[in-house]
mmCIF file of C-alpha atoms in Angstrom:
data_model
loop_
_atom_site.group_PDB
_atom_site.id
_atom_site.type_symbol
_atom_site.label_atom_id
_atom_site.label_comp_id
_atom_site.label_asym_id
_atom_site.label_seq_id
_atom_site.Cartn_x
_atom_site.Cartn_y
_atom_site.Cartn_z
ATOM 1 C CA UNK A 1 -14.368 13.496 11.866
ATOM 2 C CA UNK A 2 -12.581 16.246 13.753
ATOM 3 C CA UNK A 3 -9.208 15.785 15.398
ATOM 4 C CA UNK A 4 -10.949 16.116 18.769
ATOM 5 C CA UNK A 5 -13.326 13.345 17.768
ATOM 6 C CA UNK A 6 -10.443 11.060 16.927
ATOM 7 C CA UNK A 7 -8.762 11.685 20.265
ATOM 8 C CA UNK A 8 -11.986 11.003 22.146
ATOM 9 C CA UNK A 9 -13.006 7.865 20.273
ATOM 10 C CA UNK A 10 -12.378 4.675 22.245
ATOM 11 C CA UNK A 11 -12.553 2.204 19.359
ATOM 12 C CA UNK A 12 -11.344 -1.252 20.330
ATOM 13 C CA UNK A 13 -9.483 -0.006 23.408
ATOM 14 C CA UNK A 14 -5.800 0.002 24.264
ATOM 15 C CA UNK A 15 -3.651 -3.093 24.367
ATOM 16 C CA UNK A 16 -2.168 -4.049 27.749
ATOM 17 C CA UNK A 17 1.255 -2.396 28.245
ATOM 18 C CA UNK A 18 2.971 -5.795 28.201
ATOM 19 C CA UNK A 19 1.592 -6.695 24.781
ATOM 20 C CA UNK A 20 4.202 -6.918 21.989
ATOM 21 C CA UNK A 21 1.620 -5.357 19.648
ATOM 22 C CA UNK A 22 1.552 -2.056 21.487
ATOM 23 C CA UNK A 23 4.350 -0.246 23.276
ATOM 24 C CA UNK A 24 2.450 2.964 23.838
ATOM 25 C CA UNK A 25 3.691 4.393 20.536
ATOM 26 C CA UNK A 26 1.743 5.155 17.356
ATOM 27 C CA UNK A 27 2.095 2.647 14.562
ATOM 28 C CA UNK A 28 1.759 3.360 10.840
ATOM 29 C CA UNK A 29 -0.337 0.239 10.114
ATOM 30 C CA UNK A 30 -2.791 0.985 12.921
ATOM 31 C CA UNK A 31 -3.012 4.669 11.976
ATOM 32 C CA UNK A 32 -3.740 3.696 8.371
ATOM 33 C CA UNK A 33 -6.331 1.236 9.642
ATOM 34 C CA UNK A 34 -7.982 4.086 11.519
ATOM 35 C CA UNK A 35 -7.936 6.378 8.488
ATOM 36 C CA UNK A 36 -9.663 3.600 6.530
ATOM 37 C CA UNK A 37 -12.360 3.375 9.199
ATOM 38 C CA UNK A 38 -11.025 0.221 10.869
ATOM 39 C CA UNK A 39 -11.088 -0.703 14.550
ATOM 40 C CA UNK A 40 -7.647 -2.247 15.008
ATOM 41 C CA UNK A 41 -6.097 0.889 16.480
ATOM 42 C CA UNK A 42 -5.349 2.079 19.984
ATOM 43 C CA UNK A 43 -4.938 5.207 22.071
ATOM 44 C CA UNK A 44 -1.441 6.127 20.859
ATOM 45 C CA UNK A 45 -2.543 5.686 17.242
ATOM 46 C CA UNK A 46 -5.653 7.832 17.657
ATOM 47 C CA UNK A 47 -3.707 10.554 19.416
ATOM 48 C CA UNK A 48 -1.198 10.680 16.561
ATOM 49 C CA UNK A 49 -4.066 10.507 14.047
ATOM 50 C CA UNK A 50 -5.659 13.521 15.734
ATOM 51 C CA UNK A 51 -2.455 15.508 15.206
ATOM 52 C CA UNK A 52 -2.245 14.418 11.572
ATOM 53 C CA UNK A 53 -5.862 15.448 10.966
ATOM 54 C CA UNK A 54 -5.085 18.863 12.407
ATOM 55 C CA UNK A 55 -2.248 19.320 9.919
ATOM 56 C CA UNK A 56 -3.766 17.432 6.975
ATOM 57 C CA UNK A 57 -7.579 17.342 7.199
ATOM 58 C CA UNK A 58 -7.785 15.331 3.982
ATOM 59 C CA UNK A 59 -5.747 12.376 5.250
ATOM 60 C CA UNK A 60 -8.784 10.086 5.636
ATOM 61 C CA UNK A 61 -9.843 10.930 2.104
ATOM 62 C CA UNK A 62 -6.273 10.280 0.953
ATOM 63 C CA UNK A 63 -6.138 6.842 2.597
ATOM 64 C CA UNK A 64 -9.466 5.754 1.181
ATOM 65 C CA UNK A 65 -8.747 7.155 -2.291
ATOM 66 C CA UNK A 66 -5.421 5.334 -2.316
ATOM 67 C CA UNK A 67 -7.178 2.120 -1.306
ATOM 68 C CA UNK A 68 -9.689 2.634 -4.104
ATOM 69 C CA UNK A 69 -6.842 3.024 -6.602
ATOM 70 C CA UNK A 70 -5.344 -0.282 -5.473
ATOM 71 C CA UNK A 71 -8.672 -2.017 -6.032
ATOM 72 C CA UNK A 72 -9.032 -0.542 -9.522
ATOM 73 C CA UNK A 73 -5.449 -1.384 -10.486
ATOM 74 C CA UNK A 74 -5.861 -5.009 -9.416
ATOM 75 C CA UNK A 75 -9.196 -5.285 -11.236
ATOM 76 C CA UNK A 76 -7.532 -3.833 -14.343
ATOM 77 C CA UNK A 77 -4.594 -6.240 -14.241
ATOM 78 C CA UNK A 78 -6.775 -9.282 -13.602
ATOM 79 C CA UNK A 79 -9.530 -8.430 -16.081
ATOM 80 C CA UNK A 80 -7.681 -6.642 -18.881
ATOM 81 C CA UNK A 81 -4.095 -7.877 -18.657
ATOM 82 C CA UNK A 82 -4.724 -11.463 -17.585
ATOM 83 C CA UNK A 83 -2.518 -11.348 -14.491
ATOM 84 C CA UNK A 84 -3.101 -14.309 -12.192
ATOM 85 C CA UNK A 85 -0.246 -13.871 -9.695
ATOM 86 C CA UNK A 86 0.140 -11.019 -7.210
ATOM 87 C CA UNK A 87 2.798 -10.086 -4.646
ATOM 88 C CA UNK A 88 1.610 -7.445 -2.171
ATOM 89 C CA UNK A 89 4.376 -6.001 0.032
ATOM 90 C CA UNK A 90 3.562 -3.737 2.951
ATOM 91 C CA UNK A 91 0.202 -5.402 3.300
ATOM 92 C CA UNK A 92 -0.935 -3.666 6.476
ATOM 93 C CA UNK A 93 -3.816 -4.684 8.688
ATOM 94 C CA UNK A 94 -6.396 -6.542 6.554
ATOM 95 C CA UNK A 95 -9.298 -4.350 5.433
ATOM 96 C CA UNK A 96 -11.890 -6.077 3.264
ATOM 97 C CA UNK A 97 -11.955 -6.270 0.346
ATOM 98 C CA UNK A 98 -8.309 -7.298 0.460
ATOM 99 C CA UNK A 99 -6.226 -7.667 -2.675
ATOM 100 C CA UNK A 100 -6.944 -11.389 -3.040
ATOM 101 C CA UNK A 101 -10.691 -10.770 -2.771
ATOM 102 C CA UNK A 102 -10.527 -8.219 -5.588
ATOM 103 C CA UNK A 103 -8.310 -10.389 -7.809
ATOM 104 C CA UNK A 104 -10.263 -13.581 -7.187
ATOM 105 C CA UNK A 105 -13.563 -11.830 -7.892
ATOM 106 C CA UNK A 106 -12.232 -11.573 -11.459
ATOM 107 C CA UNK A 107 -10.119 -14.739 -11.578
ATOM 108 C CA UNK A 108 -10.911 -17.271 -8.831
ATOM 109 C CA UNK A 109 -7.724 -19.156 -9.673
ATOM 110 C CA UNK A 110 -5.516 -16.150 -8.856
ATOM 111 C CA UNK A 111 -2.623 -16.731 -6.455
ATOM 112 C CA UNK A 112 -1.562 -14.046 -4.009
ATOM 113 C CA UNK A 113 1.350 -13.667 -1.612
ATOM 114 C CA UNK A 114 1.238 -10.982 1.057
ATOM 115 C CA UNK A 115 4.414 -9.755 2.778
ATOM 116 C CA UNK A 116 4.932 -7.599 5.851
ATOM 117 C CA UNK A 117 7.246 -7.719 8.851
ATOM 118 C CA UNK A 118 4.886 -6.302 11.425
ATOM 119 C CA UNK A 119 3.684 -8.378 14.400
ATOM 120 C CA UNK A 120 0.426 -6.437 14.276
ATOM 121 C CA UNK A 121 -0.174 -7.523 10.681
ATOM 122 C CA UNK A 122 0.993 -11.047 11.458
ATOM 123 C CA UNK A 123 -1.612 -11.263 14.226
ATOM 124 C CA UNK A 124 -4.300 -10.544 11.629
ATOM 125 C CA UNK A 125 -2.761 -12.543 8.771
ATOM 126 C CA UNK A 126 -5.357 -15.311 8.936
ATOM 127 C CA UNK A 127 -7.817 -12.866 7.382
ATOM 128 C CA UNK A 128 -5.506 -12.716 4.356
ATOM 129 C CA UNK A 129 -5.539 -16.451 3.819
ATOM 130 C CA UNK A 130 -9.230 -16.982 3.032
ATOM 131 C CA UNK A 131 -8.567 -17.808 -0.590
ATOM 132 C CA UNK A 132 -11.068 -19.019 -3.123
ATOM 133 C CA UNK A 133 -10.430 -22.796 -3.214
ATOM 134 C CA UNK A 134 -9.546 -22.508 -6.895
ATOM 135 C CA UNK A 135 -6.677 -20.139 -6.052
ATOM 136 C CA UNK A 136 -4.287 -19.717 -3.166
ATOM 137 C CA UNK A 137 -2.928 -17.113 -0.757
ATOM 138 C CA UNK A 138 0.100 -17.070 1.537
ATOM 139 C CA UNK A 139 1.771 -14.682 3.975
ATOM 140 C CA UNK A 140 5.506 -13.948 4.291
ATOM 141 C CA UNK A 141 6.831 -12.366 7.477
ATOM 142 C CA UNK A 142 9.702 -10.309 6.027
ATOM 143 C CA UNK A 143 11.014 -6.757 5.670
ATOM 144 C CA UNK A 144 10.942 -4.871 2.370
ATOM 145 C CA UNK A 145 14.460 -3.653 3.202
ATOM 146 C CA UNK A 146 15.577 -7.257 2.629
ATOM 147 C CA UNK A 147 13.988 -8.108 -0.743
ATOM 148 C CA UNK A 148 15.854 -11.403 -1.131
ATOM 149 C CA UNK A 149 14.260 -12.643 2.093
ATOM 150 C CA UNK A 150 10.849 -12.080 0.512
ATOM 151 C CA UNK A 151 11.725 -13.485 -2.903
ATOM 152 C CA UNK A 152 13.337 -16.625 -1.491
ATOM 153 C CA UNK A 153 10.739 -17.345 1.182
ATOM 154 C CA UNK A 154 9.264 -20.849 0.816
ATOM 155 C CA UNK A 155 5.790 -19.389 1.347
ATOM 156 C CA UNK A 156 6.328 -17.371 -1.845
ATOM 157 C CA UNK A 157 8.070 -19.990 -3.953
ATOM 158 C CA UNK A 158 5.365 -22.558 -3.171
ATOM 159 C CA UNK A 159 2.590 -20.236 -4.360
ATOM 160 C CA UNK A 160 4.044 -18.061 -7.133
ATOM 161 C CA UNK A 161 5.809 -19.152 -10.311
ATOM 162 C CA UNK A 162 8.238 -16.321 -11.034
ATOM 163 C CA UNK A 163 8.755 -17.599 -14.577
ATOM 164 C CA UNK A 164 5.224 -16.310 -15.246
ATOM 165 C CA UNK A 165 4.042 -12.669 -14.905
ATOM 166 C CA UNK A 166 3.438 -11.302 -11.414
ATOM 167 C CA UNK A 167 1.888 -8.015 -10.329
ATOM 168 C CA UNK A 168 4.059 -6.446 -7.616
ATOM 169 C CA UNK A 169 1.989 -4.144 -5.400
ATOM 170 C CA UNK A 170 3.825 -1.465 -3.386
ATOM 171 C CA UNK A 171 0.924 0.722 -2.349
ATOM 172 C CA UNK A 172 1.371 3.326 0.396
ATOM 173 C CA UNK A 173 4.636 1.650 1.407
ATOM 174 C CA UNK A 174 7.661 3.443 0.003
ATOM 175 C CA UNK A 175 7.034 6.721 1.836
ATOM 176 C CA UNK A 176 7.948 4.685 4.941
ATOM 177 C CA UNK A 177 11.285 3.747 3.346
ATOM 178 C CA UNK A 178 13.908 6.448 3.983
ATOM 179 C CA UNK A 179 16.566 7.344 1.421
ATOM 180 C CA UNK A 180 19.315 5.660 3.419
ATOM 181 C CA UNK A 181 17.639 2.293 2.739
ATOM 182 C CA UNK A 182 17.994 2.994 -1.028
ATOM 183 C CA UNK A 183 14.322 2.493 -1.973
ATOM 184 C CA UNK A 184 15.062 2.598 -5.716
ATOM 185 C CA UNK A 185 17.482 -0.314 -5.410
ATOM 186 C CA UNK A 186 14.905 -2.213 -3.344
ATOM 187 C CA UNK A 187 12.279 -1.836 -6.076
ATOM 188 C CA UNK A 188 14.722 -2.873 -8.792
ATOM 189 C CA UNK A 189 15.766 -5.929 -6.783
ATOM 190 C CA UNK A 190 12.126 -6.943 -6.326
ATOM 191 C CA UNK A 191 11.431 -6.546 -10.050
ATOM 192 C CA UNK A 192 14.602 -8.244 -11.263
ATOM 193 C CA UNK A 193 13.495 -11.889 -10.945
ATOM 194 C CA UNK A 194 9.962 -11.252 -12.202
ATOM 195 C CA UNK A 195 9.102 -12.484 -15.682
ATOM 196 C CA UNK A 196 8.576 -10.122 -18.624
ATOM 197 C CA UNK A 197 4.936 -9.101 -18.670
ATOM 198 C CA UNK A 198 4.950 -8.514 -14.917
ATOM 199 C CA UNK A 199 3.616 -5.242 -13.525
ATOM 200 C CA UNK A 200 4.490 -2.756 -10.808
ATOM 201 C CA UNK A 201 1.582 -1.106 -8.946
ATOM 202 C CA UNK A 202 2.776 1.784 -6.786
ATOM 203 C CA UNK A 203 1.347 4.664 -4.782
ATOM 204 C CA UNK A 204 3.250 7.273 -2.809
ATOM 205 C CA UNK A 205 2.483 10.380 -0.730
ATOM 206 C CA UNK A 206 3.754 13.612 -2.291
ATOM 207 C CA UNK A 207 4.357 17.199 -1.121
ATOM 208 C CA UNK A 208 3.525 18.526 -4.595
ATOM 209 C CA UNK A 209 -0.036 19.712 -3.848
ATOM 210 C CA UNK A 210 -0.001 20.782 -0.199
ATOM 211 C CA UNK A 211 3.625 20.920 0.920
ATOM 212 C CA UNK A 212 2.980 22.535 4.297
ATOM 213 C CA UNK A 213 0.380 19.968 5.390
ATOM 214 C CA UNK A 214 2.287 16.938 4.158
ATOM 215 C CA UNK A 215 5.635 18.061 5.597
ATOM 216 C CA UNK A 216 4.071 18.689 8.993
ATOM 217 C CA UNK A 217 2.468 15.272 8.806
ATOM 218 C CA UNK A 218 5.881 13.718 8.209
ATOM 219 C CA UNK A 219 7.150 15.473 11.323
ATOM 220 C CA UNK A 220 4.339 13.916 13.376
ATOM 221 C CA UNK A 221 5.229 10.456 12.104
ATOM 222 C CA UNK A 222 8.918 11.067 12.792
ATOM 223 C CA UNK A 223 8.159 12.245 16.328
ATOM 224 C CA UNK A 224 6.411 8.918 16.908
ATOM 225 C CA UNK A 225 9.463 6.983 15.716
ATOM 226 C CA UNK A 226 8.062 6.181 12.254
ATOM 227 C CA UNK A 227 10.637 6.602 9.478
ATOM 228 C CA UNK A 228 10.077 7.689 5.935
ATOM 229 C CA UNK A 229 10.100 10.403 3.306
ATOM 230 C CA UNK A 230 7.480 11.887 1.032
ATOM 231 C CA UNK A 231 8.574 12.372 -2.575
ATOM 232 C CA UNK A 232 7.870 14.607 -5.552
ATOM 233 C CA UNK A 233 6.467 13.418 -8.867
ATOM 234 C CA UNK A 234 9.963 13.279 -10.377
ATOM 235 C CA UNK A 235 11.147 11.166 -7.450
ATOM 236 C CA UNK A 236 8.161 8.818 -7.790
ATOM 237 C CA UNK A 237 8.780 8.493 -11.545
ATOM 238 C CA UNK A 238 12.234 7.090 -10.784
ATOM 239 C CA UNK A 239 10.641 3.959 -9.322
ATOM 240 C CA UNK A 240 9.331 3.146 -12.817
ATOM 241 C CA UNK A 241 12.691 3.442 -14.592
ATOM 242 C CA UNK A 242 12.930 0.872 -17.385
ATOM 243 C CA UNK A 243 9.216 -0.004 -17.249
ATOM 244 C CA UNK A 244 6.374 0.774 -19.674
ATOM 245 C CA UNK A 245 3.827 2.958 -17.900
ATOM 246 C CA UNK A 246 0.165 2.147 -18.434
ATOM 247 C CA UNK A 247 -1.899 5.153 -19.484
ATOM 248 C CA UNK A 248 -2.420 7.730 -18.012
ATOM 249 C CA UNK A 249 1.095 7.373 -16.581
ATOM 250 C CA UNK A 250 1.952 8.909 -13.210
ATOM 251 C CA UNK A 251 -1.322 10.390 -11.992
ATOM 252 C CA UNK A 252 -3.258 11.270 -8.856
ATOM 253 C CA UNK A 253 -5.162 8.165 -7.724
ATOM 254 C CA UNK A 254 -8.678 9.512 -8.280
ATOM 255 C CA UNK A 255 -7.877 10.150 -11.957
ATOM 256 C CA UNK A 256 -6.279 6.757 -12.619
ATOM 257 C CA UNK A 257 -8.966 4.891 -14.592
ATOM 258 C CA UNK A 258 -11.969 6.038 -12.521
ATOM 259 C CA UNK A 259 -14.093 4.128 -15.032
ATOM 260 C CA UNK A 260 -12.965 0.936 -13.319
ATOM 261 C CA UNK A 261 -14.550 1.925 -10.012
ATOM 262 C CA UNK A 262 -16.761 -0.784 -8.534
ATOM 263 C CA UNK A 263 -19.078 0.556 -5.796
ATOM 264 C CA UNK A 264 -19.953 -2.965 -4.680
ATOM 265 C CA UNK A 265 -16.321 -3.482 -3.636
ATOM 266 C CA UNK A 266 -15.804 -0.079 -2.082
ATOM 267 C CA UNK A 267 -13.774 1.400 -4.938
ATOM 268 C CA UNK A 268 -15.936 4.398 -5.825
ATOM 269 C CA UNK A 269 -13.697 7.489 -5.703
ATOM 270 C CA UNK A 270 -16.273 10.260 -5.362
ATOM 271 C CA UNK A 271 -15.369 13.964 -5.560
ATOM 272 C CA UNK A 272 -11.986 14.700 -4.016
ATOM 273 C CA UNK A 273 -9.287 17.304 -4.590
ATOM 274 C CA UNK A 274 -5.632 16.799 -5.417
ATOM 275 C CA UNK A 275 -4.682 18.649 -2.216
ATOM 276 C CA UNK A 276 -6.767 16.311 -0.064
ATOM 277 C CA UNK A 277 -5.292 13.204 -1.618
ATOM 278 C CA UNK A 278 -1.640 14.266 -2.153
ATOM 279 C CA UNK A 279 -0.623 10.940 -3.692
ATOM 280 C CA UNK A 280 0.997 9.933 -6.970
ATOM 281 C CA UNK A 281 0.234 6.493 -8.397
ATOM 282 C CA UNK A 282 1.205 4.449 -11.396
ATOM 283 C CA UNK A 283 1.045 1.017 -12.997
ATOM 284 C CA UNK A 284 3.794 -0.141 -15.332
ATOM 285 C CA UNK A 285 4.769 -3.252 -17.297
ATOM 286 C CA UNK A 286 8.116 -4.987 -17.342
ATOM 287 C CA UNK A 287 9.012 -5.721 -20.949
ATOM 288 C CA UNK A 288 11.391 -8.336 -22.293
ATOM 289 C CA UNK A 289 14.995 -7.320 -21.626
#
């Protein structure tokens, strides 16, 4: 779709000005929802999305390819590594299939905790709680900048047993965490209480393939009041310090185990270019200390 088409599309219509879910400013969760083809986005989001598409025409492809990677990584961990517990931080607006649907399609007994601190996501959180009766899901309203708040939340401790392996999913999140928040310390704090055999699943926008487009995109987000920083491959690798990377290591999402694509769950990657996607991804295991 062209940028003009985005600006013209009415979608689900704007929220009333008094609504706490919309203050007339673009929002990263709603913009991502739009890029995934969702309808939970409003005028300010579509206007910002139009600007992003002008600067980075591949952004919709990037969002959907990133989502496909998440699906494949969860399928891999559930089917091949026997993971039955998942913690997804920076959940975003629910877009089916959600992480619990993918995990429970492999292991119905899987237990999933979602975490976000966004009233927009909270308003849609019920869609994240439709667990298979043999498993369980929960939602934590908390900020990734305060990892202890997430880890100590009763919603989490009632669902996940941190003495057993957990897959920690941080997909398309950390580029919204600026350096002054110390994102590397945040990731280490989140991993610290997890049992050996746990995994980190991470994806992150990078300037490595199309620096002009991605840097201009960052400026659009910043102008809308959305913080963050895109990072190089070396900077993304730092998030995996002390972990054992699963082959093929740090890779673009469409080349991370494409053999695990499942068209019936919307995870087929198709033909995309590195420049369109401009993401690095990785999955890594926490070994015994």
